[in-house]
Amino acid sequence: MMALTGLFLITFLIVHAGINAMIFFNDGGETFAHWAHFMGTNLIIRTMELVLVAGFVVHIVDALLITKHNKAARPVQYAYSNPNANSTWYSRSMGLLGTIILLFLIIHAAHFWIPNRYNQFTTGEELNLFTRMQDTFSHWYVVVIYVAGCFSLFWHLMQGFKTAFQTLGINHPKYNPLIKNVGIAFSVIISVLFASMPISMFFNLVH
Amino acid sequence: MSENNMKITLKVWRQRNNKAKGALETYKVDEVSSDMSFLEMFDVLNDKLIREGKDPIAFDHDCREGICGMCSMYINGQPHGPLQGVTTCQLHMRSFKDGDTIVVEPWRAKAFPVIKDLVVDRSAFDRIIAAGGFISVNTGNAQDANALPISKELADRAFAAAACIGCGACVAACKNSSAMLFVSAKVTQLSLLPQGEPERQSRVLDMAAQMDAEGFGSCTNTGACEAECPKGISVSNIAHMNREFFAAELNKK
Ligand code: HEM
Ligand code: SF4
Ligand code: FES
């Protein structure tokens, strides 16, 4: 379930990053607004949105259950342990990285998703998300929170992308290098792309 | 160059029995030779403790040549110590320096309760094997060894998985105390061979169920098991077991 929901969340990231990248057309958010409108009103997309929320919930609930089970499997800790000798810090910190992502997601949803949907329900109108982005990202601390969120996402994906395949039983000498490299490339591209949005808005590079 | 006069400080987990509370105790061992194995150093220390009328340190060992899987010490934060592909009995003092302090603990897992000091009960592994890690053979004469054709490639992969000695270092290294490397090695070995075919699907389900019942954690793919395994068992066996498991689940009636 971790792997399936994780891969599903990854597909969401691709679409989300793609649409948001429209701000870089530097046309006052016109292209972006077009696609944001499509995403905000299309029935299929709105249904997928519910599936997406469910995907997050299942991923998080499963993470909590697994973590509880795994903690119980070692009631007495080692007095001295050297885990860096056999594994990477981020592979052991999926729960911590995921929690940071979750905190970020709550803040992020409060910035855009919740106000926009609320407005749609009450007035039937969508908000101008582009100017809302410009406002939101004019505060340096918001930019810092977003960059920190992208940073956690990067490490979560660095481990999650490739291990989702391993969990699903896909491990073959011929394809392993491909999965690994695509995983690295994906983690870098997605996080840098997302992080670049608040940063370039803050410095007024996008208008 | 071999050295004969190393001074080593050991911090060893002492625990009277399963119920007692344990603690690390400090021992000084002088005149350690760099050619000694790690266990021989413990023999020297125990000899001294016995002559002083103290309780010697209990630790598991049998073959002392890296094939039985009995030795099991968590040395300076790593199962079987700092080297790769080596059991504790094959670790030598030349891997340490004069004056070093070495912390030695038992494997830590709910499914591996401490019996005494550094000795843990690994019968959970036996019960997992009994649940499905076997093949059925007809009584009577053994059949001709070459009667069943097996490709070289499959034989090699099965053999690599069969190299597991059941030491439990994978569990000890895993942050979740998961036994997936051990279980997947046996599942993979038998699933690749025609002899394992009759019980192929029930085996993976039964062994996985027993593994969970014993209280081992889940695999989270950190790769620590593979890095610490003295026999170089690969995590590709875990992916293979996951495949076997999904197929068996889907086919289950
Ligand atoms: C929202 C908060 C999140 C939390 C609390 C969280 C938590 C976790 C945890 C604890 C694991 C390790 C599970 C295990 O032990 O196998 C994990 C794995 C994973 N996560 Fe997340 N995560 C979150 C968000 C995300 C997002 C946004 C994505 C992708 C876009 C994602 C993709 C993955 C993937 C692909 C895996 C690997 C699955 C596997 O190894 O089988 N996660 N997550
Ligand atoms: S897989 Fe390796 S570490 Fe685990 S029990 Fe077998 S030999 Fe020991
Ligand atoms: S004592 Fe047999 S493997 Fe170490």
Coordinates of C-alpha atoms and ligand atoms in Angstrom, one line a residue:
Chain A
M1 CA 0.0 0.0 0.0
M2 CA 2.9 2.4 0.8
A3 CA 4.3 1.8 -2.6
L4 CA 1.1 2.0 -4.6
T5 CA -0.2 5.1 -2.9
G6 CA 3.4 6.6 -3.1
L7 CA 3.5 6.0 -6.8
F8 CA 0.1 7.5 -7.2
L9 CA 1.2 10.6 -5.3
I10 CA 4.1 10.8 -7.6
T11 CA 1.9 11.0 -10.6
F12 CA 0.0 13.8 -8.9
L13 CA 3.3 15.7 -8.4
I14 CA 4.0 15.5 -12.1
V15 CA 0.7 17.1 -13.1
H16 CA 0.9 19.6 -10.3
A17 CA 4.4 20.7 -11.2
G18 CA 3.6 20.9 -14.8
I19 CA 0.6 23.2 -14.4
N20 CA 2.4 25.4 -11.9
A21 CA 5.3 25.8 -14.2
M22 CA 3.0 27.7 -16.5
I23 CA 3.7 30.7 -14.3
F24 CA 7.1 30.8 -16.0
F25 CA 5.5 31.9 -19.3
N26 CA 5.7 35.3 -17.7
D27 CA 2.4 36.3 -19.2
G28 CA 0.8 37.7 -16.1
G29 CA -0.4 34.2 -15.2
E30 CA -2.7 33.9 -18.2
T31 CA -1.7 30.4 -19.3
F32 CA -1.5 29.3 -15.7
A33 CA -5.0 30.8 -15.0
H34 CA -6.3 28.9 -18.0
W35 CA -5.1 25.6 -16.7
A36 CA -5.9 26.3 -13.1
H37 CA -9.4 27.1 -14.2
F38 CA -9.6 23.8 -16.0
M39 CA -8.2 21.9 -13.0
G40 CA -10.6 23.8 -10.7
T41 CA -13.8 23.0 -12.7
N42 CA -13.3 19.9 -14.8
L43 CA -15.5 17.1 -13.4
I44 CA -12.9 14.3 -13.9
I45 CA -10.2 16.4 -12.2
R46 CA -12.5 17.2 -9.3
T47 CA -13.2 13.5 -8.9
M48 CA -9.5 12.7 -9.0
E49 CA -9.0 15.3 -6.3
L50 CA -11.1 13.2 -3.9
V51 CA -9.0 10.1 -4.9
L52 CA -5.9 12.1 -4.3
V53 CA -7.1 13.1 -0.8
A54 CA -7.9 9.4 -0.2
G55 CA -4.4 8.5 -1.5
F56 CA -2.8 10.8 1.0
V57 CA -4.9 9.5 3.8
V58 CA -4.2 5.8 3.0
H59 CA -0.4 6.6 2.7
I60 CA -0.4 8.4 6.0
V61 CA -2.5 5.9 7.9
D62 CA -0.5 3.0 6.6
A63 CA 2.7 4.9 7.5
L64 CA 1.5 5.3 11.1
L65 CA 0.5 1.6 11.4
I66 CA 3.7 0.3 9.9
T67 CA 5.8 2.6 12.1
K68 CA 4.0 1.4 15.2
H69 CA 4.5 -2.2 14.2
N70 CA 8.2 -1.6 13.5
K71 CA 8.8 0.2 16.7
A72 CA 7.3 -2.7 18.6
A73 CA 9.7 -5.1 16.9
R74 CA 12.7 -3.7 18.8
P75 CA 11.6 -3.0 22.4
V76 CA 15.2 -2.7 23.7
Q77 CA 17.4 -0.3 21.7
Y78 CA 21.1 -0.7 21.1
A79 CA 23.3 1.3 23.6
Y80 CA 25.6 2.0 20.7
S81 CA 24.7 1.8 17.1
N82 CA 26.4 2.9 13.9
P83 CA 23.7 2.8 11.3
N84 CA 25.5 5.1 8.9
A85 CA 27.8 2.2 8.2
N86 CA 25.1 0.3 6.4
S87 CA 22.4 2.6 5.3
T88 CA 21.6 6.2 4.3
W89 CA 20.1 8.7 6.8
Y90 CA 17.2 9.5 4.5
S91 CA 16.3 5.8 4.0
R92 CA 15.9 5.6 7.7
S93 CA 14.0 8.9 8.0
M94 CA 11.0 8.4 5.7
G95 CA 8.6 9.0 8.6
L96 CA 10.3 12.2 9.7
L97 CA 10.6 13.5 6.1
G98 CA 6.9 12.5 5.5
T99 CA 5.8 14.4 8.6
I100 CA 7.6 17.5 7.5
I101 CA 5.9 17.1 4.1
L102 CA 2.6 16.7 5.9
L103 CA 3.1 19.9 7.9
F104 CA 4.0 21.7 4.8
L105 CA 1.0 20.3 3.0
I106 CA -1.3 21.7 5.7
I107 CA 0.2 25.1 5.4
H108 CA 0.1 24.9 1.6
A109 CA -3.5 23.8 1.5
A110 CA -4.4 26.7 3.8
H111 CA -2.7 29.1 1.4
F112 CA -4.4 28.0 -1.8
W113 CA -6.6 25.0 -2.0
I114 CA -8.9 25.5 1.0
P115 CA -9.6 29.3 0.3
N116 CA -10.2 28.6 -3.4
R117 CA -12.6 25.7 -2.8
Y118 CA -14.4 27.7 0.0
N119 CA -14.9 30.6 -2.4
Q120 CA -16.1 28.3 -5.1
F121 CA -18.7 26.8 -2.8
T122 CA -19.9 30.1 -1.3
T123 CA -19.8 32.5 -4.4
G124 CA -19.3 30.1 -7.3
E125 CA -16.2 32.2 -8.3
E126 CA -12.6 31.0 -8.4
L127 CA -9.9 33.1 -6.8
N128 CA -7.2 34.6 -8.9
L129 CA -4.5 32.1 -7.8
F130 CA -1.8 33.9 -9.6
T131 CA -2.1 37.2 -7.7
R132 CA -2.7 35.1 -4.6
M133 CA 0.7 33.4 -5.2
Q134 CA 2.3 36.8 -5.6
D135 CA 0.9 37.9 -2.3
T136 CA 1.7 34.7 -0.5
F137 CA 5.3 34.5 -1.7
S138 CA 6.1 38.2 -0.9
H139 CA 6.9 37.1 2.7
W140 CA 10.3 35.6 3.1
Y141 CA 9.3 33.2 5.9
V142 CA 6.6 31.6 3.6
V143 CA 9.3 31.1 1.0
V144 CA 11.5 29.5 3.6
I145 CA 8.7 27.1 4.6
Y146 CA 8.1 26.1 1.0
V147 CA 11.8 25.5 0.2
A148 CA 12.0 23.4 3.4
G149 CA 9.0 21.4 2.2
C150 CA 10.6 20.8 -1.2
F151 CA 13.9 19.8 0.5
S152 CA 12.0 17.1 2.5
L153 CA 10.2 16.0 -0.6
F154 CA 13.5 15.6 -2.4
W155 CA 14.9 13.2 0.2
H156 CA 11.6 11.4 0.5
L157 CA 11.5 10.8 -3.2
M158 CA 15.2 9.9 -3.4
Q159 CA 14.3 6.9 -1.3
G160 CA 10.7 6.4 -2.1
F161 CA 10.8 6.4 -5.9
K162 CA 13.2 3.5 -6.3
T163 CA 12.0 1.5 -3.3
A164 CA 8.4 1.5 -4.4
F165 CA 9.6 -0.7 -7.3
Q166 CA 11.5 -3.0 -5.0
T167 CA 8.4 -3.4 -2.7
L168 CA 6.3 -4.2 -5.8
G169 CA 8.8 -6.9 -6.7
I170 CA 10.5 -5.1 -9.6
N171 CA 14.2 -5.7 -9.2
H172 CA 16.2 -6.8 -12.2
P173 CA 19.8 -6.1 -13.1
K174 CA 18.8 -4.8 -16.5
Y175 CA 16.3 -2.2 -15.2
N176 CA 17.7 -1.3 -11.8
P177 CA 20.1 1.4 -13.1
L178 CA 17.3 2.9 -15.0
I179 CA 14.9 3.0 -12.0
K180 CA 17.7 4.4 -9.9
N181 CA 18.6 7.2 -12.3
V182 CA 15.1 8.1 -13.2
G183 CA 14.4 8.3 -9.4
I184 CA 17.3 10.7 -8.9
A185 CA 16.4 12.8 -11.9
F186 CA 12.8 12.9 -10.9
S187 CA 13.6 13.9 -7.3
V188 CA 15.9 16.7 -8.4
I189 CA 13.6 18.1 -11.2
I190 CA 10.4 18.0 -9.1
S191 CA 11.9 19.6 -6.0
V192 CA 13.9 22.2 -7.8
L193 CA 10.9 23.1 -10.0
F194 CA 8.6 23.5 -7.0
A195 CA 11.2 25.4 -5.0
S196 CA 11.9 27.8 -7.9
M197 CA 8.3 29.0 -7.9
P198 CA 8.1 30.8 -4.5
I199 CA 11.7 31.9 -4.9
S200 CA 11.2 33.5 -8.3
M201 CA 7.9 35.1 -7.2
F202 CA 9.7 36.5 -4.1
F203 CA 12.3 38.2 -6.3
N204 CA 9.7 39.4 -8.8
L205 CA 11.1 37.3 -11.6
V206 CA 7.6 36.2 -12.5
H207 CA 4.9 38.7 -13.3
Chain B
M1 CA 52.7 -7.1 11.0
S2 CA 51.3 -9.0 13.9
E3 CA 51.2 -7.3 17.3
N4 CA 51.1 -9.2 20.6
N5 CA 50.5 -6.5 23.1
M6 CA 47.3 -4.8 22.2
K7 CA 45.3 -3.3 25.1
I8 CA 41.6 -3.4 24.5
T9 CA 38.8 -2.0 26.6
L10 CA 35.5 -3.9 26.2
K11 CA 32.1 -2.7 27.1
V12 CA 30.0 -5.8 27.1
W13 CA 26.3 -6.3 27.7
R14 CA 25.8 -8.4 30.8
Q15 CA 22.3 -9.8 31.6
R16 CA 21.8 -12.6 34.1
N17 CA 18.7 -14.1 32.3
N18 CA 15.8 -13.2 30.2
K19 CA 13.9 -11.5 33.0
A20 CA 16.8 -9.5 34.5
K21 CA 17.7 -6.0 33.6
G22 CA 21.0 -5.9 31.8
A23 CA 23.8 -3.3 31.6
L24 CA 27.1 -2.6 29.9
E25 CA 30.1 -3.6 31.9
T26 CA 33.7 -2.5 31.3
Y27 CA 36.6 -5.0 31.0
K28 CA 40.2 -4.5 30.2
V29 CA 42.0 -7.2 28.2
D30 CA 45.8 -6.9 27.9
E31 CA 48.2 -8.8 25.7
V32 CA 45.8 -9.2 22.9
S33 CA 47.4 -10.5 19.7
S34 CA 46.4 -9.0 16.5
D35 CA 46.1 -12.5 15.1
M36 CA 43.5 -13.5 17.6
S37 CA 39.9 -13.8 16.4
F38 CA 37.4 -11.7 18.1
L39 CA 36.0 -14.8 19.9
E40 CA 39.5 -15.9 21.0
M41 CA 39.8 -12.6 22.7
F42 CA 36.6 -13.4 24.6
D43 CA 38.1 -16.8 25.5
V44 CA 41.0 -15.1 27.0
L45 CA 38.8 -12.7 28.9
N46 CA 36.5 -15.5 30.1
D47 CA 39.5 -17.5 31.2
K48 CA 40.6 -14.6 33.4
L49 CA 37.0 -14.1 34.7
I50 CA 36.8 -17.8 35.7
R51 CA 40.1 -17.7 37.5
E52 CA 38.9 -14.7 39.4
G53 CA 35.8 -16.6 40.4
K54 CA 33.5 -14.5 38.3
D55 CA 30.8 -15.4 35.9
P56 CA 32.2 -15.8 32.4
I57 CA 30.4 -14.0 29.5
A58 CA 28.0 -16.1 27.7
F59 CA 28.2 -15.9 23.9
D60 CA 27.1 -18.1 21.0
H61 CA 29.6 -19.9 18.7
D62 CA 30.1 -23.2 17.1
C63 CA 32.1 -23.8 13.9
R64 CA 34.3 -20.7 14.2
E65 CA 34.9 -20.8 10.5
G66 CA 32.0 -18.7 9.2
I67 CA 29.6 -21.5 8.2
C68 CA 27.3 -22.3 11.1
G69 CA 25.8 -18.9 11.8
M70 CA 25.9 -19.2 15.6
C71 CA 28.2 -16.3 16.5
S72 CA 26.2 -13.2 16.9
M73 CA 27.7 -10.1 18.4
Y74 CA 26.8 -6.5 17.7
I75 CA 30.2 -4.9 17.7
N76 CA 30.7 -1.1 17.8
G77 CA 27.3 -0.5 16.4
Q78 CA 27.4 -3.1 13.6
P79 CA 26.4 -6.8 13.5
H80 CA 29.5 -9.0 13.1
G81 CA 31.7 -5.8 13.5
P82 CA 33.2 -3.4 11.1
L83 CA 34.1 -5.7 8.2
Q84 CA 31.8 -6.6 5.3
G85 CA 31.1 -10.3 4.4
V86 CA 32.5 -11.6 7.6
T87 CA 31.1 -13.4 10.7
T88 CA 32.2 -12.5 14.2
C89 CA 34.2 -15.7 14.5
Q90 CA 36.2 -14.6 11.4
L91 CA 36.8 -11.1 12.6
H92 CA 40.4 -10.6 13.8
M93 CA 41.9 -8.2 16.2
R94 CA 44.0 -6.7 13.5
S95 CA 40.8 -4.9 12.5
F96 CA 41.2 -2.9 15.7
K97 CA 43.9 -0.6 17.1
D98 CA 45.8 -0.8 20.3
G99 CA 43.9 1.1 23.0
D100 CA 40.5 0.8 21.3
T101 CA 37.3 0.7 23.2
I102 CA 34.8 -1.8 21.7
V103 CA 31.1 -2.0 22.6
V104 CA 29.6 -5.5 22.3
E105 CA 25.9 -6.1 22.5
P106 CA 23.5 -8.9 21.7
W107 CA 21.2 -8.8 18.6
R108 CA 18.2 -6.6 19.6
A109 CA 14.8 -7.7 18.4
K110 CA 11.5 -8.6 20.1
A111 CA 11.6 -11.9 18.2
F112 CA 15.2 -12.6 19.5
P113 CA 14.9 -12.5 23.3
V114 CA 18.1 -12.4 25.3
I115 CA 18.8 -15.7 27.1
K116 CA 22.0 -14.6 28.8
D117 CA 24.6 -11.8 28.2
L118 CA 25.2 -12.0 24.4
V119 CA 23.2 -15.1 23.7
V120 CA 19.8 -14.6 22.1
D121 CA 17.1 -17.1 21.3
R122 CA 16.8 -17.4 17.5
S123 CA 14.4 -20.3 17.4
A124 CA 11.9 -17.9 15.7
F125 CA 14.0 -18.6 12.5
D126 CA 13.5 -22.3 13.0
R127 CA 9.8 -21.9 13.3
I128 CA 9.7 -19.8 10.1
I129 CA 11.6 -22.5 8.3
A130 CA 9.3 -25.2 9.7
A131 CA 6.3 -23.2 8.5
G132 CA 7.4 -23.7 4.8
G133 CA 11.2 -23.7 4.2
F134 CA 11.3 -27.3 3.1
I135 CA 10.5 -29.6 0.2
S136 CA 8.7 -32.9 0.2
V137 CA 10.7 -35.9 -0.9
N138 CA 9.4 -39.4 -1.5
T139 CA 10.8 -42.2 0.6
G140 CA 12.8 -45.0 -1.0
N141 CA 15.9 -44.7 -3.2
A142 CA 17.2 -41.2 -3.9
Q143 CA 16.5 -40.3 -7.5
D144 CA 19.3 -39.8 -9.9
A145 CA 20.9 -36.5 -9.3
N146 CA 20.7 -35.4 -12.9
A147 CA 17.1 -36.5 -13.5
L148 CA 15.8 -33.0 -13.1
P149 CA 17.3 -30.5 -15.5
I150 CA 18.0 -27.1 -14.0
S151 CA 19.6 -24.3 -16.0
K152 CA 23.0 -23.0 -14.8
E153 CA 21.6 -19.6 -14.3
L154 CA 18.8 -20.7 -12.0
A155 CA 21.1 -23.1 -10.2
D156 CA 23.5 -20.2 -9.5
R157 CA 20.8 -17.9 -8.3
A158 CA 19.4 -20.6 -6.0
F159 CA 22.8 -21.4 -4.7
A160 CA 23.6 -17.7 -3.9
A161 CA 20.3 -17.5 -1.9
A162 CA 21.1 -20.9 -0.2
A163 CA 24.3 -19.4 1.2
C164 CA 22.4 -17.9 4.1
I165 CA 23.6 -19.3 7.4
G166 CA 20.7 -18.0 9.4
C167 CA 22.8 -15.9 11.7
G168 CA 20.2 -13.1 12.1
A169 CA 22.6 -10.2 11.4
C170 CA 20.0 -8.9 8.9
V171 CA 17.5 -8.6 11.7
A172 CA 20.0 -7.1 14.0
A173 CA 21.0 -4.4 11.5
C174 CA 17.5 -3.5 10.4
K175 CA 16.0 -0.5 12.0
N176 CA 12.7 -2.4 12.0
S177 CA 14.1 -5.7 13.1
S178 CA 12.7 -7.2 9.9
A179 CA 13.5 -10.7 8.9
M180 CA 12.8 -10.2 5.2
L181 CA 16.3 -10.9 4.0
F182 CA 16.5 -14.3 5.8
V183 CA 13.0 -15.4 4.8
S184 CA 13.3 -14.2 1.2
A185 CA 16.6 -16.0 0.8
K186 CA 14.9 -19.4 1.6
V187 CA 11.7 -18.5 -0.4
T188 CA 13.8 -17.5 -3.4
Q189 CA 16.1 -20.5 -3.3
L190 CA 13.2 -23.0 -3.3
S191 CA 11.0 -21.2 -5.7
L192 CA 13.7 -21.3 -8.4
L193 CA 14.2 -25.0 -8.2
P194 CA 11.8 -27.7 -9.6
Q195 CA 12.0 -29.5 -6.2
G196 CA 10.4 -26.5 -4.6
E197 CA 7.5 -26.3 -7.0
P198 CA 4.8 -28.4 -5.2
E199 CA 4.7 -26.1 -2.1
R200 CA 5.7 -23.0 -3.9
Q201 CA 2.6 -20.9 -3.2
S202 CA 1.7 -22.1 0.3
R203 CA 5.4 -21.8 1.3
V204 CA 5.6 -18.0 0.8
L205 CA 2.3 -17.4 2.5
D206 CA 3.0 -19.6 5.5
M207 CA 6.5 -18.3 6.0
A208 CA 5.4 -14.7 5.8
A209 CA 2.6 -15.4 8.2
Q210 CA 5.0 -17.1 10.7
M211 CA 7.4 -14.2 10.3
D212 CA 4.7 -11.7 11.3
A213 CA 3.5 -14.0 14.2
E214 CA 7.1 -14.0 15.6
G215 CA 7.0 -10.2 15.9
F216 CA 9.6 -9.1 13.3
G217 CA 9.1 -5.7 11.7
S218 CA 8.4 -4.8 8.1
C219 CA 10.9 -4.2 5.4
T220 CA 11.4 -0.5 4.7
N221 CA 14.2 -0.9 2.1
T222 CA 17.1 0.8 3.9
G223 CA 19.4 -2.0 2.6
A224 CA 21.2 -2.3 6.0
C225 CA 20.6 -6.1 5.9
E226 CA 22.4 -6.6 2.6
A227 CA 25.3 -4.4 3.7
E228 CA 25.8 -6.4 6.9
C229 CA 25.0 -9.9 5.7
P230 CA 28.2 -12.1 6.1
K231 CA 27.1 -14.2 3.1
G232 CA 26.3 -11.4 0.7
I233 CA 22.6 -12.2 0.4
S234 CA 21.1 -9.6 -2.0
V235 CA 18.0 -7.6 -1.4
S236 CA 16.9 -8.7 -4.9
N237 CA 15.7 -11.8 -3.0
I238 CA 13.3 -9.6 -1.1
A239 CA 11.8 -8.2 -4.4
H240 CA 11.6 -11.8 -5.6
M241 CA 9.8 -12.9 -2.4
N242 CA 7.3 -9.9 -2.8
R243 CA 6.6 -11.2 -6.4
E244 CA 6.0 -14.7 -5.1
F245 CA 3.8 -13.3 -2.3
F246 CA 1.6 -11.2 -4.6
A247 CA 1.2 -14.1 -7.1
A248 CA 0.3 -16.5 -4.2
E249 CA -2.1 -14.1 -2.7
L250 CA -3.9 -13.6 -6.0
N251 CA -4.2 -17.3 -6.6
K252 CA -5.3 -18.1 -3.1
K253 CA -8.7 -19.7 -2.9
Ligands
HEM1 C1 2.0 13.6 3.5 C2 2.8 13.0 4.3 C3 3.6 11.8 4.1 C4 3.9 10.9 5.0 C5 3.6 11.0 6.5 C6 4.7 9.9 4.4 C7 5.3 8.8 5.1 C8 6.0 7.8 4.5 C9 6.7 6.7 5.2 C10 6.7 6.5 6.7 C11 7.2 5.8 4.2 C12 8.0 4.6 4.5 C13 7.1 3.4 4.6 C14 7.8 2.1 4.8 O1 8.2 1.8 6.0 O2 7.9 1.3 3.9 C15 6.9 6.4 3.0 C16 7.2 5.8 1.7 C17 7.0 6.4 0.5 N1 6.4 7.6 0.2 FE1 5.6 8.8 1.7 N2 4.8 10.1 3.1 C18 4.2 11.3 2.8 C19 4.1 11.9 1.6 C20 4.5 11.4 0.4 C21 4.4 12.1 -0.9 C22 3.9 13.5 -1.1 C23 4.9 11.2 -1.8 C24 5.1 11.3 -3.3 C25 4.7 12.2 -4.1 C26 5.3 10.0 -1.2 C27 5.8 8.9 -1.8 C28 6.3 7.8 -1.1 C29 6.9 6.6 -1.8 C30 7.0 6.4 -3.3 C31 7.3 5.7 -0.8 C32 8.0 4.4 -0.9 C33 7.1 3.2 -0.7 C34 7.9 1.9 -0.6 O3 9.0 1.9 -0.3 O4 7.2 0.9 -0.7 N3 5.1 10.1 0.2 N4 6.1 7.6 3.1
SF4_2 S1 20.5 -13.3 5.2 FE1 22.6 -13.0 5.8 S2 22.5 -11.8 7.7 FE2 20.4 -12.7 7.4 S3 20.5 -14.7 8.5 FE3 21.1 -15.2 6.4 S4 23.4 -15.0 6.4 FE4 22.7 -14.0 8.3
FES3 S1 30.8 -19.6 14.9 FE1 30.0 -20.6 13.1 S2 29.7 -18.9 11.8 FE2 30.7 -18.0 13.5

